[in-house]
């Protein structure tokens, strides 16, 4: 069989990354590739997907921009995509859209699957992928996806934290809640508080903008703001609750030595939240270990093309081509 070029795509709501490589000799910088690259890999960062639009055409556009006029005959494409519902998972559509680029095989999955592979590889356990939104996936004797419900959920996500921060600011402004530096910080970030809901509502990027305020909340907590600290603690509680649901849904039993890890800046960039999250998970689940992820979301996307036969995650992947 000829060696095929490969394209891995990690599509979040805030940004997308694309890795292009040809399997072959070992590559020192890749932690999750079983065969890595004979040619130097190429990685680009691009704008993410909008989940209020069809996501598969956006993935095709991202790949086209990453290749920048290049074609890769016989290429295999693997993509993990935020906001990819079962009804929207159309690998045939993606294959047709990318055929002009040389793509002949496609593996398409929700980013919870690629996050799990990035964090835990093929071990049993769970991953929390917490960025703008959040989704948790448990994998054991079966799989269990928890949350990822967008405007109706995403508890503990960047958007959830950012919105809670603005809510706290407005409560303090109204006299309905305790004083907090978030009042001043929200005004600096979004504009006059009496106008804030109209300003943000009119912004087509309001979800990303609100999620970005999560880092302001985290900085306020680090500076000693008790209201901000309580928001981060509540986010950790929500994420730990999702892990519990995912583990039990995937078949975990007390004493099973499964692994829990994470993806996304909400956990990696917030030591206070991460410490509380890990403590809650380990206290509630005897035998569980929590540890840093093995690799990056791009590593997880690449592994879609090398899933062992019968692995539970394979049931979450839609394939097309040859």
PDB file of N, CA, C and O in Angstrom, residues 1-2 6 23 44 51 56 60 62 64 67 105 114 128 138 176 188 192 203 207 210 212 239:
ATOM      1  N   UNK A   1       0.838  -1.194   0.000  1.00  0.00           N
ATOM      2  CA  UNK A   1       0.000   0.000   0.000  1.00  0.00           C
ATOM      3  C   UNK A   1       0.878   1.251   0.000  1.00  0.00           C
ATOM      4  O   UNK A   1       1.831   1.342   0.772  1.00  0.00           O
ATOM      5  N   UNK A   2       0.621   2.215  -0.891  1.00  0.00           N
ATOM      6  CA  UNK A   2       1.400   3.450  -0.873  1.00  0.00           C
ATOM      7  C   UNK A   2       1.149   4.248   0.407  1.00  0.00           C
ATOM      8  O   UNK A   2       0.076   4.168   1.001  1.00  0.00           O
ATOM      9  N   UNK A   6      -1.473  12.786   5.225  1.00  0.00           N
ATOM     10  CA  UNK A   6      -2.561  12.887   6.190  1.00  0.00           C
ATOM     11  C   UNK A   6      -2.808  14.336   6.597  1.00  0.00           C
ATOM     12  O   UNK A   6      -1.876  15.149   6.649  1.00  0.00           O
ATOM     13  N   UNK A  23       3.009   9.948   6.948  1.00  0.00           N
ATOM     14  CA  UNK A  23       3.496   8.937   7.892  1.00  0.00           C
ATOM     15  C   UNK A  23       4.810   8.329   7.422  1.00  0.00           C
ATOM     16  O   UNK A  23       5.068   8.201   6.238  1.00  0.00           O
ATOM     17  N   UNK A  44      -1.011  24.825  10.991  1.00  0.00           N
ATOM     18  CA  UNK A  44      -1.501  26.195  10.859  1.00  0.00           C
ATOM     19  C   UNK A  44      -2.662  26.405  11.811  1.00  0.00           C
ATOM     20  O   UNK A  44      -3.372  25.464  12.167  1.00  0.00           O
ATOM     21  N   UNK A  51     -21.032  27.395  15.462  1.00  0.00           N
ATOM     22  CA  UNK A  51     -21.951  26.274  15.624  1.00  0.00           C
ATOM     23  C   UNK A  51     -23.397  26.634  15.288  1.00  0.00           C
ATOM     24  O   UNK A  51     -24.259  25.763  15.302  1.00  0.00           O
ATOM     25  N   UNK A  56     -19.889  21.179   8.610  1.00  0.00           N
ATOM     26  CA  UNK A  56     -19.084  20.429   7.640  1.00  0.00           C
ATOM     27  C   UNK A  56     -18.542  21.329   6.526  1.00  0.00           C
ATOM     28  O   UNK A  56     -17.349  21.247   6.189  1.00  0.00           O
ATOM     29  N   UNK A  60     -14.424  22.010   5.540  1.00  0.00           N
ATOM     30  CA  UNK A  60     -13.850  21.953   4.196  1.00  0.00           C
ATOM     31  C   UNK A  60     -13.118  23.251   3.860  1.00  0.00           C
ATOM     32  O   UNK A  60     -12.020  23.231   3.283  1.00  0.00           O
ATOM     33  N   UNK A  62     -11.758  25.298   6.010  1.00  0.00           N
ATOM     34  CA  UNK A  62     -10.557  25.350   6.846  1.00  0.00           C
ATOM     35  C   UNK A  62      -9.432  24.531   6.214  1.00  0.00           C
ATOM     36  O   UNK A  62      -8.277  24.967   6.144  1.00  0.00           O
ATOM     37  N   UNK A  64      -9.105  23.738   3.032  1.00  0.00           N
ATOM     38  CA  UNK A  64      -8.681  24.419   1.806  1.00  0.00           C
ATOM     39  C   UNK A  64      -7.727  25.569   2.115  1.00  0.00           C
ATOM     40  O   UNK A  64      -6.690  25.731   1.457  1.00  0.00           O
ATOM     41  N   UNK A  67      -4.256  24.208   3.148  1.00  0.00           N
ATOM     42  CA  UNK A  67      -3.440  23.703   2.046  1.00  0.00           C
ATOM     43  C   UNK A  67      -2.939  24.827   1.142  1.00  0.00           C
ATOM     44  O   UNK A  67      -1.933  24.667   0.437  1.00  0.00           O
ATOM     45  N   UNK A 105     -10.129   9.753   1.731  1.00  0.00           N
ATOM     46  CA  UNK A 105     -10.715   9.094   2.899  1.00  0.00           C
ATOM     47  C   UNK A 105     -10.912  10.129   3.989  1.00  0.00           C
ATOM     48  O   UNK A 105     -10.051  10.998   4.202  1.00  0.00           O
ATOM     49  N   UNK A 114     -12.087  13.122  19.821  1.00  0.00           N
ATOM     50  CA  UNK A 114     -10.673  13.429  19.598  1.00  0.00           C
ATOM     51  C   UNK A 114     -10.008  13.934  20.874  1.00  0.00           C
ATOM     52  O   UNK A 114      -8.832  13.671  21.107  1.00  0.00           O
ATOM     53  N   UNK A 128     -12.600  15.722  30.132  1.00  0.00           N
ATOM     54  CA  UNK A 128     -13.385  16.950  30.101  1.00  0.00           C
ATOM     55  C   UNK A 128     -12.717  17.882  29.106  1.00  0.00           C
ATOM     56  O   UNK A 128     -11.548  18.242  29.286  1.00  0.00           O
ATOM     57  N   UNK A 138     -16.929   9.707  28.584  1.00  0.00           N
ATOM     58  CA  UNK A 138     -16.443   8.537  29.283  1.00  0.00           C
ATOM     59  C   UNK A 138     -16.337   7.371  28.322  1.00  0.00           C
ATOM     60  O   UNK A 138     -17.205   7.185  27.465  1.00  0.00           O
ATOM     61  N   UNK A 176     -28.243  43.682  43.997  1.00  0.00           N
ATOM     62  CA  UNK A 176     -28.805  42.361  44.260  1.00  0.00           C
ATOM     63  C   UNK A 176     -27.751  41.359  44.722  1.00  0.00           C
ATOM     64  O   UNK A 176     -28.084  40.227  45.078  1.00  0.00           O
ATOM     65  N   UNK A 188     -15.241  47.673  31.713  1.00  0.00           N
ATOM     66  CA  UNK A 188     -14.050  47.911  30.898  1.00  0.00           C
ATOM     67  C   UNK A 188     -14.037  47.003  29.667  1.00  0.00           C
ATOM     68  O   UNK A 188     -13.567  47.400  28.592  1.00  0.00           O
ATOM     69  N   UNK A 192     -20.579  50.440  28.936  1.00  0.00           N
ATOM     70  CA  UNK A 192     -21.426  50.868  30.057  1.00  0.00           C
ATOM     71  C   UNK A 192     -22.416  49.788  30.476  1.00  0.00           C
ATOM     72  O   UNK A 192     -23.114  49.209  29.638  1.00  0.00           O
ATOM     73  N   UNK A 203     -23.574  41.665  19.016  1.00  0.00           N
ATOM     74  CA  UNK A 203     -22.275  41.203  18.528  1.00  0.00           C
ATOM     75  C   UNK A 203     -22.412  39.775  18.002  1.00  0.00           C
ATOM     76  O   UNK A 203     -22.762  38.866  18.743  1.00  0.00           O
ATOM     77  N   UNK A 207     -20.725  34.882  21.791  1.00  0.00           N
ATOM     78  CA  UNK A 207     -20.370  33.695  22.576  1.00  0.00           C
ATOM     79  C   UNK A 207     -18.876  33.687  22.869  1.00  0.00           C
ATOM     80  O   UNK A 207     -18.452  33.494  24.017  1.00  0.00           O
ATOM     81  N   UNK A 210     -18.017  36.537  25.309  1.00  0.00           N
ATOM     82  CA  UNK A 210     -18.398  36.224  26.682  1.00  0.00           C
ATOM     83  C   UNK A 210     -17.446  35.201  27.276  1.00  0.00           C
ATOM     84  O   UNK A 210     -17.025  35.316  28.438  1.00  0.00           O
ATOM     85  N   UNK A 212     -14.373  34.740  26.543  1.00  0.00           N
ATOM     86  CA  UNK A 212     -13.076  35.362  26.810  1.00  0.00           C
ATOM     87  C   UNK A 212     -13.053  36.051  28.171  1.00  0.00           C
ATOM     88  O   UNK A 212     -11.987  36.185  28.795  1.00  0.00           O
ATOM     89  N   UNK A 239     -17.911  20.567  36.448  1.00  0.00           N
ATOM     90  CA  UNK A 239     -17.098  19.677  35.626  1.00  0.00           C
ATOM     91  C   UNK A 239     -16.918  18.317  36.293  1.00  0.00           C
ATOM     92  O   UNK A 239     -16.959  17.273  35.628  1.00  0.00           O
TER      93      UNK A 239
END
